[in-house]
Amino acid sequence: MGQRPTDTSPPSRSPAGARPRLVAVNAPTAPEAVVLVLHGGASRGAGSTVSTTQLSVLRMVPVARRLAHAGGGRIVVRRLLNSHRGWDPGQSPVDDVVWALDQTRQQHGDLPVGLVGHSLGGRAALLAGGSPGVRSVVALNPWVDDEDDADLTGRQVLVVVGDEDRIASPRRAVRVANRLGRRASVDVVTVVGGKHAMLRHGRAFEKAAADFTQRTLLG
């Protein structure tokens, strides 16, 4: 379960010349599914790059490890490092997820894919969840817009919110989840006392994501 960067990257698209990267967390020899773990992180201006030491990236390390443990030797787990921070006009984390899904199809064929994202990564997971090959989506404290919508027909979706999140509105996340639920199977779980960073009750967020992903991809 050692982490190592992959050596695949797309042509540069961000102003700073940065590229998205995939970091391997679990790489079994005969996998049955793939999970992509998506971080959040607010914008720091045009061209601001993603660092492996920024808190929004580090928050997803225990989540990824929990997913790898739940999947045993059956699930490939990779963390996606976005090409730049935040969500800006003309370039969003959804573009990086689409790239990562393309890489996944090239390397693993038609294996079912799960997306697990936090904050803006949760929003990206929901909006990219209708892509070919995606079977399940988990959004942890997703930072969403009231108008967000996607056709997730046939997907299994879980939205986990902390009721003390003061950065990403739990109520707005539930409203978006209800909209998505018109065309997909969407569950909502509330972590009592949970805050945006998932430091408090972090294990509850991790367990919810791992159990749901294991069940929907391997069950």
Tab-separated table of N, CA and C in Angstrom, residues 19-185:
chain	number	residue	atom	x	y	z
A	19	ARG	N	0.154	20.053	-14.058
A	19	ARG	CA	-0.617	18.942	-14.598
A	19	ARG	C	-1.204	18.128	-13.463
A	20	PRO	N	-2.345	17.479	-13.689
A	20	PRO	CA	-2.856	16.563	-12.674
A	20	PRO	C	-1.963	15.337	-12.562
A	21	ARG	N	-1.993	14.722	-11.399
A	21	ARG	CA	-1.175	13.536	-11.152
A	21	ARG	C	-1.992	12.499	-10.402
A	22	LEU	N	-1.630	11.248	-10.583
A	22	LEU	CA	-2.250	10.162	-9.842
A	22	LEU	C	-1.217	9.540	-8.919
A	23	VAL	N	-1.605	9.339	-7.659
A	23	VAL	CA	-0.735	8.732	-6.660
A	23	VAL	C	-1.337	7.394	-6.246
A	24	ALA	N	-0.586	6.325	-6.418
A	24	ALA	CA	-1.077	4.985	-6.085
A	24	ALA	C	-1.072	4.771	-4.574
A	25	VAL	N	-2.177	4.282	-4.052
A	25	VAL	CA	-2.296	3.937	-2.639
A	25	VAL	C	-2.361	2.427	-2.470
A	26	ASN	N	-3.083	1.773	-3.357
A	26	ASN	CA	-3.211	0.315	-3.329
A	26	ASN	C	-3.227	-0.185	-4.772
A	27	ALA	N	-2.367	-1.150	-5.086
A	27	ALA	CA	-2.235	-1.618	-6.467
A	27	ALA	C	-2.195	-3.136	-6.517
A	28	PRO	N	-3.336	-3.801	-6.272
A	28	PRO	CA	-3.363	-5.266	-6.330
A	28	PRO	C	-3.095	-5.779	-7.742
A	29	THR	N	-2.637	-7.011	-7.824
A	29	THR	CA	-2.273	-7.569	-9.136
A	29	THR	C	-3.484	-7.993	-9.954
A	30	ALA	N	-4.574	-8.334	-9.287
A	30	ALA	CA	-5.779	-8.760	-10.013
A	30	ALA	C	-6.994	-8.005	-9.476
A	31	PRO	N	-7.059	-6.700	-9.703
A	31	PRO	CA	-8.144	-5.899	-9.129
A	31	PRO	C	-9.484	-6.178	-9.780
A	32	GLU	N	-10.526	-5.882	-8.997
A	32	GLU	CA	-11.896	-6.019	-9.493
A	32	GLU	C	-12.582	-4.668	-9.645
A	33	ALA	N	-11.959	-3.601	-9.142
A	33	ALA	CA	-12.550	-2.264	-9.218
A	33	ALA	C	-11.454	-1.236	-8.958
A	34	VAL	N	-11.788	0.023	-9.237
A	34	VAL	CA	-10.855	1.133	-9.049
A	34	VAL	C	-11.573	2.255	-8.308
A	35	VAL	N	-10.866	2.889	-7.366
A	35	VAL	CA	-11.407	4.060	-6.675
A	35	VAL	C	-10.460	5.234	-6.869
A	36	LEU	N	-11.017	6.370	-7.257
A	36	LEU	CA	-10.263	7.621	-7.358
A	36	LEU	C	-10.671	8.523	-6.202
A	37	VAL	N	-9.686	9.004	-5.452
A	37	VAL	CA	-9.917	9.838	-4.270
A	37	VAL	C	-9.582	11.283	-4.625
A	38	LEU	N	-10.533	12.185	-4.397
A	38	LEU	CA	-10.445	13.560	-4.888
A	38	LEU	C	-10.396	14.545	-3.728
A	39	HIS	N	-9.384	15.399	-3.722
A	39	HIS	CA	-9.228	16.369	-2.639
A	39	HIS	C	-9.963	17.667	-2.944
A	40	GLY	N	-10.095	18.499	-1.921
A	40	GLY	CA	-10.672	19.826	-2.076
A	40	GLY	C	-9.580	20.877	-2.115
A	41	GLY	N	-9.910	22.064	-1.652
A	41	GLY	CA	-8.926	23.138	-1.600
A	41	GLY	C	-9.405	24.380	-2.302
A	42	ALA	N	-9.439	25.502	-1.571
A	42	ALA	CA	-9.896	26.757	-2.144
A	42	ALA	C	-8.859	27.336	-3.093
A	43	SER	N	-9.335	28.173	-3.994
A	43	SER	CA	-8.440	28.819	-4.963
A	43	SER	C	-7.482	29.774	-4.263
A	44	ARG	N	-6.268	29.844	-4.781
A	44	ARG	CA	-5.269	30.810	-4.287
A	44	ARG	C	-4.830	31.724	-5.429
A	45	GLY	N	-5.725	31.952	-6.372
A	45	GLY	CA	-5.409	32.806	-7.500
A	45	GLY	C	-5.098	31.992	-8.736
A	46	ALA	N	-5.158	32.640	-9.885
A	46	ALA	CA	-4.947	31.963	-11.164
A	46	ALA	C	-3.577	31.296	-11.188
A	47	GLY	N	-3.570	30.038	-11.582
A	47	GLY	CA	-2.318	29.330	-11.738
A	47	GLY	C	-1.746	28.758	-10.463
A	48	SER	N	-2.441	28.901	-9.326
A	48	SER	CA	-1.915	28.345	-8.075
A	48	SER	C	-1.932	26.827	-8.150
A	49	THR	N	-0.807	26.213	-7.807
A	49	THR	CA	-0.643	24.778	-7.984
A	49	THR	C	-0.975	24.016	-6.710
A	50	VAL	N	-1.142	22.722	-6.877
A	50	VAL	CA	-1.459	21.838	-5.757
A	50	VAL	C	-0.175	21.279	-5.176
A	51	SER	N	-0.063	21.352	-3.867
A	51	SER	CA	1.084	20.793	-3.161
A	51	SER	C	0.668	19.540	-2.410
A	52	THR	N	1.562	18.565	-2.362
A	52	THR	CA	1.256	17.330	-1.633
A	52	THR	C	1.160	17.569	-0.133
A	53	THR	N	1.609	18.736	0.332
A	53	THR	CA	1.583	19.021	1.769
A	53	THR	C	0.437	19.934	2.174
A	54	GLN	N	-0.394	20.387	1.221
A	54	GLN	CA	-1.503	21.244	1.620
A	54	GLN	C	-2.540	20.424	2.369
A	55	LEU	N	-3.191	21.065	3.323
A	55	LEU	CA	-4.067	20.354	4.251
A	55	LEU	C	-5.210	19.640	3.538
A	56	SER	N	-5.773	20.271	2.500
A	56	SER	CA	-6.893	19.643	1.803
A	56	SER	C	-6.478	18.348	1.125
A	57	VAL	N	-5.211	18.245	0.722
A	57	VAL	CA	-4.696	17.008	0.137
A	57	VAL	C	-4.439	15.977	1.232
A	58	LEU	N	-3.813	16.409	2.316
A	58	LEU	CA	-3.483	15.494	3.407
A	58	LEU	C	-4.735	14.909	4.065
A	59	ARG	N	-5.843	15.657	4.062
A	59	ARG	CA	-7.078	15.165	4.666
A	59	ARG	C	-7.566	13.877	4.004
A	60	MET	N	-7.213	13.696	2.733
A	60	MET	CA	-7.717	12.537	2.013
A	60	MET	C	-6.820	11.311	2.148
A	61	VAL	N	-5.653	11.457	2.752
A	61	VAL	CA	-4.753	10.313	2.912
A	61	VAL	C	-5.380	9.229	3.790
A	62	PRO	N	-5.901	9.544	4.995
A	62	PRO	CA	-6.540	8.482	5.789
A	62	PRO	C	-7.792	7.912	5.128
A	63	VAL	N	-8.514	8.729	4.378
A	63	VAL	CA	-9.683	8.225	3.651
A	63	VAL	C	-9.238	7.186	2.629
A	64	ALA	N	-8.188	7.510	1.882
A	64	ALA	CA	-7.683	6.581	0.864
A	64	ALA	C	-7.185	5.288	1.499
A	65	ARG	N	-6.509	5.393	2.621
A	65	ARG	CA	-6.009	4.195	3.297
A	65	ARG	C	-7.157	3.325	3.785
A	66	ARG	N	-8.196	3.972	4.294
A	66	ARG	CA	-9.364	3.210	4.761
A	66	ARG	C	-10.037	2.495	3.598
A	67	LEU	N	-10.124	3.166	2.446
A	67	LEU	CA	-10.693	2.543	1.255
A	67	LEU	C	-9.853	1.344	0.813
A	68	ALA	N	-8.530	1.487	0.853
A	68	ALA	CA	-7.644	0.389	0.462
A	68	ALA	C	-7.815	-0.796	1.403
A	69	HIS	N	-7.919	-0.520	2.690
A	69	HIS	CA	-8.093	-1.591	3.661
A	69	HIS	C	-9.429	-2.308	3.449
A	70	ALA	N	-10.493	-1.538	3.208
A	70	ALA	CA	-11.819	-2.133	3.014
A	70	ALA	C	-11.855	-3.004	1.772
A	71	GLY	N	-11.107	-2.591	0.744
A	71	GLY	CA	-11.111	-3.352	-0.503
A	71	GLY	C	-10.171	-4.525	-0.511
A	72	GLY	N	-9.340	-4.639	0.521
A	72	GLY	CA	-8.389	-5.743	0.566
A	72	GLY	C	-7.509	-5.748	-0.665
A	73	GLY	N	-7.388	-6.886	-1.279
A	73	GLY	CA	-6.595	-6.999	-2.496
A	73	GLY	C	-7.438	-6.938	-3.748
A	74	ARG	N	-8.613	-6.320	-3.650
A	74	ARG	CA	-9.548	-6.354	-4.769
A	74	ARG	C	-9.757	-4.995	-5.445
A	75	ILE	N	-9.337	-3.898	-4.793
A	75	ILE	CA	-9.617	-2.562	-5.324
A	75	ILE	C	-8.327	-1.763	-5.483
A	76	VAL	N	-8.128	-1.216	-6.679
A	76	VAL	CA	-7.072	-0.231	-6.902
A	76	VAL	C	-7.532	1.092	-6.306
A	77	VAL	N	-6.688	1.713	-5.505
A	77	VAL	CA	-7.016	3.022	-4.930
A	77	VAL	C	-5.946	4.013	-5.351
A	78	ARG	N	-6.385	5.134	-5.909
A	78	ARG	CA	-5.476	6.188	-6.324
A	78	ARG	C	-5.998	7.546	-5.868
A	79	ARG	N	-5.079	8.390	-5.450
A	79	ARG	CA	-5.420	9.775	-5.124
A	79	ARG	C	-5.087	10.654	-6.322
A	80	LEU	N	-6.052	11.489	-6.686
A	80	LEU	CA	-5.845	12.441	-7.775
A	80	LEU	C	-5.381	13.770	-7.197
A	81	LEU	N	-4.267	14.268	-7.686
A	81	LEU	CA	-3.801	15.617	-7.357
A	81	LEU	C	-4.151	16.520	-8.537
A	82	ASN	N	-4.977	17.512	-8.290
A	82	ASN	CA	-5.479	18.357	-9.371
A	82	ASN	C	-4.383	19.204	-10.000
A	83	SER	N	-4.670	19.703	-11.198
A	83	SER	CA	-3.699	20.529	-11.913
A	83	SER	C	-3.521	21.892	-11.257
A	84	HIS	N	-4.540	22.377	-10.565
A	84	HIS	CA	-4.399	23.638	-9.846
A	84	HIS	C	-5.441	23.683	-8.733
A	85	ARG	N	-5.289	24.636	-7.843
A	85	ARG	CA	-6.160	24.724	-6.672
A	85	ARG	C	-7.468	25.434	-7.008
A	86	GLY	N	-8.509	25.015	-6.303
A	86	GLY	CA	-9.773	25.707	-6.405
A	86	GLY	C	-10.590	25.347	-7.631
A	87	TRP	N	-11.573	26.200	-7.892
A	87	TRP	CA	-12.544	25.987	-8.973
A	87	TRP	C	-12.696	27.302	-9.703
A	88	ASP	N	-12.061	27.415	-10.856
A	88	ASP	CA	-12.033	28.680	-11.566
A	88	ASP	C	-12.719	28.563	-12.927
A	89	PRO	N	-13.222	29.681	-13.461
A	89	PRO	CA	-13.816	29.649	-14.805
A	89	PRO	C	-12.796	29.157	-15.831
A	90	GLY	N	-13.229	28.257	-16.669
A	90	GLY	CA	-12.355	27.749	-17.719
A	90	GLY	C	-11.522	26.556	-17.325
A	91	GLN	N	-11.429	26.253	-16.024
A	91	GLN	CA	-10.663	25.095	-15.572
A	91	GLN	C	-11.195	24.675	-14.212
A	92	SER	N	-11.718	23.476	-14.127
A	92	SER	CA	-12.260	23.006	-12.859
A	92	SER	C	-11.718	21.613	-12.563
A	93	PRO	N	-11.847	21.163	-11.313
A	93	PRO	CA	-11.423	19.809	-10.973
A	93	PRO	C	-12.131	18.726	-11.777
A	94	VAL	N	-13.298	19.043	-12.342
A	94	VAL	CA	-13.996	18.051	-13.163
A	94	VAL	C	-13.135	17.654	-14.356
A	95	ASP	N	-12.421	18.621	-14.939
A	95	ASP	CA	-11.533	18.312	-16.064
A	95	ASP	C	-10.463	17.303	-15.654
A	96	ASP	N	-9.938	17.457	-14.433
A	96	ASP	CA	-8.909	16.542	-13.956
A	96	ASP	C	-9.481	15.156	-13.677
A	97	VAL	N	-10.722	15.106	-13.190
A	97	VAL	CA	-11.367	13.808	-12.958
A	97	VAL	C	-11.583	13.082	-14.283
A	98	VAL	N	-12.021	13.818	-15.297
A	98	VAL	CA	-12.224	13.212	-16.620
A	98	VAL	C	-10.910	12.641	-17.140
A	99	TRP	N	-9.825	13.392	-16.968
A	99	TRP	CA	-8.511	12.881	-17.369
A	99	TRP	C	-8.151	11.608	-16.599
A	100	ALA	N	-8.375	11.614	-15.281
A	100	ALA	CA	-8.044	10.452	-14.459
A	100	ALA	C	-8.878	9.234	-14.853
A	101	LEU	N	-10.146	9.462	-15.203
A	101	LEU	CA	-10.988	8.354	-15.642
A	101	LEU	C	-10.485	7.782	-16.961
A	102	ASP	N	-10.020	8.648	-17.838
A	102	ASP	CA	-9.455	8.172	-19.105
A	102	ASP	C	-8.203	7.327	-18.850
A	103	GLN	N	-7.345	7.788	-17.948
A	103	GLN	CA	-6.168	7.004	-17.578
A	103	GLN	C	-6.574	5.645	-17.005
A	104	THR	N	-7.604	5.654	-16.195
A	104	THR	CA	-8.078	4.418	-15.568
A	104	THR	C	-8.576	3.429	-16.616
A	105	ARG	N	-9.343	3.928	-17.596
A	105	ARG	CA	-9.837	3.035	-18.645
A	105	ARG	C	-8.685	2.456	-19.462
A	106	GLN	N	-7.669	3.270	-19.738
A	106	GLN	CA	-6.531	2.782	-20.505
A	106	GLN	C	-5.775	1.677	-19.760
A	107	GLN	N	-5.694	1.801	-18.444
A	107	GLN	CA	-4.896	0.859	-17.663
A	107	GLN	C	-5.694	-0.320	-17.131
A	108	HIS	N	-6.989	-0.128	-16.907
A	108	HIS	CA	-7.778	-1.177	-16.248
A	108	HIS	C	-9.036	-1.572	-17.013
A	109	GLY	N	-9.171	-1.107	-18.222
A	109	GLY	CA	-10.285	-1.527	-19.042
A	109	GLY	C	-11.631	-1.140	-18.471
A	110	ASP	N	-12.520	-2.124	-18.410
A	110	ASP	CA	-13.901	-1.866	-18.017
A	110	ASP	C	-14.183	-2.110	-16.540
A	111	LEU	N	-13.157	-2.119	-15.701
A	111	LEU	CA	-13.403	-2.295	-14.275
A	111	LEU	C	-14.292	-1.166	-13.759
A	112	PRO	N	-15.238	-1.490	-12.861
A	112	PRO	CA	-16.086	-0.432	-12.309
A	112	PRO	C	-15.271	0.546	-11.482
A	113	VAL	N	-15.680	1.810	-11.512
A	113	VAL	CA	-14.940	2.874	-10.843
A	113	VAL	C	-15.816	3.545	-9.793
A	114	GLY	N	-15.198	3.858	-8.655
A	114	GLY	CA	-15.842	4.661	-7.633
A	114	GLY	C	-15.106	5.976	-7.472
A	115	LEU	N	-15.846	7.052	-7.239
A	115	LEU	CA	-15.275	8.364	-6.962
A	115	LEU	C	-15.577	8.740	-5.523
A	116	VAL	N	-14.551	9.165	-4.789
A	116	VAL	CA	-14.731	9.603	-3.401
A	116	VAL	C	-14.051	10.957	-3.263
A	117	GLY	N	-14.829	12.010	-2.986
A	117	GLY	CA	-14.254	13.340	-2.922
A	117	GLY	C	-14.718	14.120	-1.713
A	118	HIS	N	-13.891	15.079	-1.299
A	118	HIS	CA	-14.192	15.946	-0.153
A	118	HIS	C	-14.264	17.397	-0.604
A	119	SER	N	-15.229	18.135	-0.086
A	119	SER	CA	-15.372	19.560	-0.350
A	119	SER	C	-15.547	19.813	-1.851
A	120	LEU	N	-14.660	20.586	-2.481
A	120	LEU	CA	-14.765	20.770	-3.926
A	120	LEU	C	-14.520	19.474	-4.671
A	121	GLY	N	-13.758	18.556	-4.061
A	121	GLY	CA	-13.592	17.231	-4.649
A	121	GLY	C	-14.880	16.443	-4.616
A	122	GLY	N	-15.704	16.674	-3.595
A	122	GLY	CA	-17.021	16.049	-3.553
A	122	GLY	C	-17.922	16.584	-4.640
A	123	ARG	N	-17.844	17.898	-4.873
A	123	ARG	CA	-18.618	18.486	-5.970
A	123	ARG	C	-18.165	17.921	-7.310
A	124	ALA	N	-16.841	17.814	-7.494
A	124	ALA	CA	-16.324	17.258	-8.741
A	124	ALA	C	-16.768	15.816	-8.929
A	125	ALA	N	-16.794	15.046	-7.844
A	125	ALA	CA	-17.240	13.650	-7.930
A	125	ALA	C	-18.695	13.573	-8.393
A	126	LEU	N	-19.536	14.439	-7.826
A	126	LEU	CA	-20.950	14.426	-8.211
A	126	LEU	C	-21.145	14.842	-9.664
A	127	LEU	N	-20.426	15.879	-10.103
A	127	LEU	CA	-20.623	16.386	-11.460
A	127	LEU	C	-19.973	15.500	-12.511
A	128	ALA	N	-18.943	14.751	-12.127
A	128	ALA	CA	-18.281	13.838	-13.074
A	128	ALA	C	-18.812	12.417	-12.952
A	129	GLY	N	-19.718	12.191	-12.012
A	129	GLY	CA	-20.177	10.833	-11.727
A	129	GLY	C	-20.936	10.158	-12.845
A	130	GLY	N	-21.430	10.928	-13.804
A	130	GLY	CA	-22.137	10.333	-14.931
A	130	GLY	C	-21.214	9.833	-16.029
A	131	SER	N	-19.920	9.961	-15.834
A	131	SER	CA	-18.954	9.533	-16.863
A	131	SER	C	-18.985	8.021	-17.034
A	132	PRO	N	-18.637	7.521	-18.221
A	132	PRO	CA	-18.628	6.076	-18.459
A	132	PRO	C	-17.725	5.347	-17.474
A	133	GLY	N	-18.208	4.228	-16.986
A	133	GLY	CA	-17.431	3.385	-16.092
A	133	GLY	C	-17.647	3.645	-14.623
A	134	VAL	N	-18.189	4.821	-14.272
A	134	VAL	CA	-18.404	5.138	-12.865
A	134	VAL	C	-19.638	4.399	-12.355
A	135	ARG	N	-19.462	3.687	-11.247
A	135	ARG	CA	-20.575	2.958	-10.658
A	135	ARG	C	-21.055	3.602	-9.367
A	136	SER	N	-20.134	4.167	-8.577
A	136	SER	CA	-20.548	4.753	-7.308
A	136	SER	C	-19.821	6.064	-7.059
A	137	VAL	N	-20.479	6.931	-6.286
A	137	VAL	CA	-19.947	8.260	-5.976
A	137	VAL	C	-20.173	8.540	-4.501
A	138	VAL	N	-19.116	9.001	-3.815
A	138	VAL	CA	-19.229	9.438	-2.425
A	138	VAL	C	-18.751	10.884	-2.345
A	139	ALA	N	-19.584	11.758	-1.790
A	139	ALA	CA	-19.238	13.162	-1.602
A	139	ALA	C	-19.237	13.463	-0.109
A	140	LEU	N	-18.071	13.798	0.423
A	140	LEU	CA	-17.900	14.091	1.849
A	140	LEU	C	-17.885	15.600	2.052
A	141	ASN	N	-18.825	16.109	2.841
A	141	ASN	CA	-18.940	17.558	3.047
A	141	ASN	C	-18.763	18.308	1.729
A	142	PRO	N	-19.549	17.981	0.722
A	142	PRO	CA	-19.322	18.609	-0.584
A	142	PRO	C	-19.666	20.095	-0.583
A	143	TRP	N	-18.781	20.887	-1.182
A	143	TRP	CA	-19.053	22.298	-1.413
A	143	TRP	C	-19.736	22.372	-2.770
A	144	VAL	N	-21.031	22.623	-2.765
A	144	VAL	CA	-21.807	22.596	-4.003
A	144	VAL	C	-22.491	23.934	-4.229
A	145	ASP	N	-22.950	24.119	-5.448
A	145	ASP	CA	-23.761	25.275	-5.812
A	145	ASP	C	-25.212	24.831	-5.865
A	146	ASP	N	-26.117	25.735	-5.524
A	146	ASP	CA	-27.540	25.376	-5.511
A	146	ASP	C	-28.036	24.877	-6.854
A	147	GLU	N	-27.404	25.283	-7.930
A	147	GLU	CA	-27.860	24.895	-9.265
A	147	GLU	C	-27.185	23.626	-9.780
A	148	ASP	N	-26.286	23.030	-9.016
A	148	ASP	CA	-25.575	21.844	-9.488
A	148	ASP	C	-26.537	20.705	-9.802
A	149	ASP	N	-26.292	20.045	-10.925
A	149	ASP	CA	-27.122	18.912	-11.326
A	149	ASP	C	-26.291	18.031	-12.257
A	150	ALA	N	-26.617	16.764	-12.294
A	150	ALA	CA	-25.937	15.820	-13.186
A	150	ALA	C	-26.837	14.616	-13.358
A	151	ASP	N	-26.713	13.978	-14.496
A	151	ASP	CA	-27.473	12.757	-14.750
A	151	ASP	C	-26.653	11.573	-14.244
A	152	LEU	N	-26.992	11.085	-13.067
A	152	LEU	CA	-26.279	9.965	-12.449
A	152	LEU	C	-27.111	8.685	-12.510
A	153	THR	N	-27.914	8.573	-13.533
A	153	THR	CA	-28.749	7.388	-13.711
A	153	THR	C	-27.898	6.120	-13.644
A	154	GLY	N	-28.329	5.175	-12.833
A	154	GLY	CA	-27.624	3.905	-12.711
A	154	GLY	C	-26.504	3.909	-11.706
A	155	ARG	N	-26.157	5.082	-11.154
A	155	ARG	CA	-25.091	5.156	-10.167
A	155	ARG	C	-25.647	5.058	-8.746
A	156	GLN	N	-24.788	4.591	-7.831
A	156	GLN	CA	-25.096	4.601	-6.404
A	156	GLN	C	-24.349	5.789	-5.802
A	157	VAL	N	-25.065	6.637	-5.078
A	157	VAL	CA	-24.476	7.885	-4.598
A	157	VAL	C	-24.687	8.021	-3.089
A	158	LEU	N	-23.627	8.463	-2.412
A	158	LEU	CA	-23.704	8.741	-0.979
A	158	LEU	C	-23.177	10.143	-0.724
A	159	VAL	N	-23.954	10.946	-0.020
A	159	VAL	CA	-23.540	12.275	0.403
A	159	VAL	C	-23.456	12.266	1.926
A	160	VAL	N	-22.275	12.588	2.456
A	160	VAL	CA	-22.060	12.599	3.905
A	160	VAL	C	-21.796	14.032	4.330
A	161	VAL	N	-22.584	14.530	5.276
A	161	VAL	CA	-22.429	15.913	5.734
A	161	VAL	C	-22.236	15.936	7.244
A	162	GLY	N	-21.405	16.858	7.690
A	162	GLY	CA	-21.282	17.130	9.113
A	162	GLY	C	-22.228	18.244	9.488
A	163	ASP	N	-23.006	18.061	10.557
A	163	ASP	CA	-24.025	19.067	10.865
A	163	ASP	C	-23.438	20.354	11.461
A	164	GLU	N	-22.123	20.369	11.731
A	164	GLU	CA	-21.473	21.582	12.214
A	164	GLU	C	-20.505	22.156	11.172
A	165	ASP	N	-20.685	21.778	9.918
A	165	ASP	CA	-19.865	22.315	8.833
A	165	ASP	C	-20.259	23.770	8.588
A	166	ARG	N	-19.300	24.688	8.758
A	166	ARG	CA	-19.567	26.111	8.542
A	166	ARG	C	-18.954	26.618	7.243
A	167	ILE	N	-18.340	25.734	6.470
A	167	ILE	CA	-17.721	26.134	5.205
A	167	ILE	C	-18.558	25.687	4.018
A	168	ALA	N	-18.958	24.428	4.016
A	168	ALA	CA	-19.838	23.891	2.973
A	168	ALA	C	-21.195	23.625	3.603
A	169	SER	N	-22.197	24.308	3.154
A	169	SER	CA	-23.520	24.229	3.770
A	169	SER	C	-24.112	22.826	3.679
A	170	PRO	N	-24.372	22.164	4.830
A	170	PRO	CA	-25.023	20.847	4.788
A	170	PRO	C	-26.407	20.907	4.146
A	171	ARG	N	-27.139	21.976	4.410
A	171	ARG	CA	-28.486	22.093	3.850
A	171	ARG	C	-28.443	22.180	2.330
A	172	ARG	N	-27.484	22.936	1.815
A	172	ARG	CA	-27.363	23.043	0.358
A	172	ARG	C	-26.972	21.698	-0.244
A	173	ALA	N	-26.087	20.975	0.440
A	173	ALA	CA	-25.686	19.655	-0.048
A	173	ALA	C	-26.876	18.709	-0.098
A	174	VAL	N	-27.738	18.784	0.907
A	174	VAL	CA	-28.919	17.918	0.930
A	174	VAL	C	-29.879	18.302	-0.189
A	175	ARG	N	-30.027	19.594	-0.456
A	175	ARG	CA	-30.905	20.006	-1.552
A	175	ARG	C	-30.396	19.472	-2.883
A	176	VAL	N	-29.097	19.573	-3.110
A	176	VAL	CA	-28.530	19.042	-4.354
A	176	VAL	C	-28.684	17.524	-4.399
A	177	ALA	N	-28.479	16.856	-3.266
A	177	ALA	CA	-28.642	15.401	-3.219
A	177	ALA	C	-30.069	15.003	-3.579
A	178	ASN	N	-31.042	15.754	-3.081
A	178	ASN	CA	-32.434	15.455	-3.419
A	178	ASN	C	-32.698	15.630	-4.911
A	179	ARG	N	-32.073	16.642	-5.520
A	179	ARG	CA	-32.238	16.837	-6.961
A	179	ARG	C	-31.622	15.672	-7.733
A	180	LEU	N	-30.419	15.278	-7.349
A	180	LEU	CA	-29.760	14.158	-8.017
A	180	LEU	C	-30.551	12.868	-7.828
A	181	GLY	N	-31.228	12.766	-6.701
A	181	GLY	CA	-31.988	11.564	-6.392
A	181	GLY	C	-33.195	11.333	-7.269
A	182	ARG	N	-33.545	12.302	-8.099
A	182	ARG	CA	-34.654	12.100	-9.032
A	182	ARG	C	-34.293	11.105	-10.127
A	183	ARG	N	-32.973	10.975	-10.391
A	183	ARG	CA	-32.539	10.083	-11.471
A	183	ARG	C	-31.527	9.036	-11.010
A	184	ALA	N	-31.227	8.988	-9.725
A	184	ALA	CA	-30.231	8.035	-9.230
A	184	ALA	C	-30.576	7.638	-7.809
A	185	SER	N	-29.936	6.584	-7.338
A	185	SER	CA	-30.090	6.156	-5.957
A	185	SER	C	-29.129	6.957	-5.087
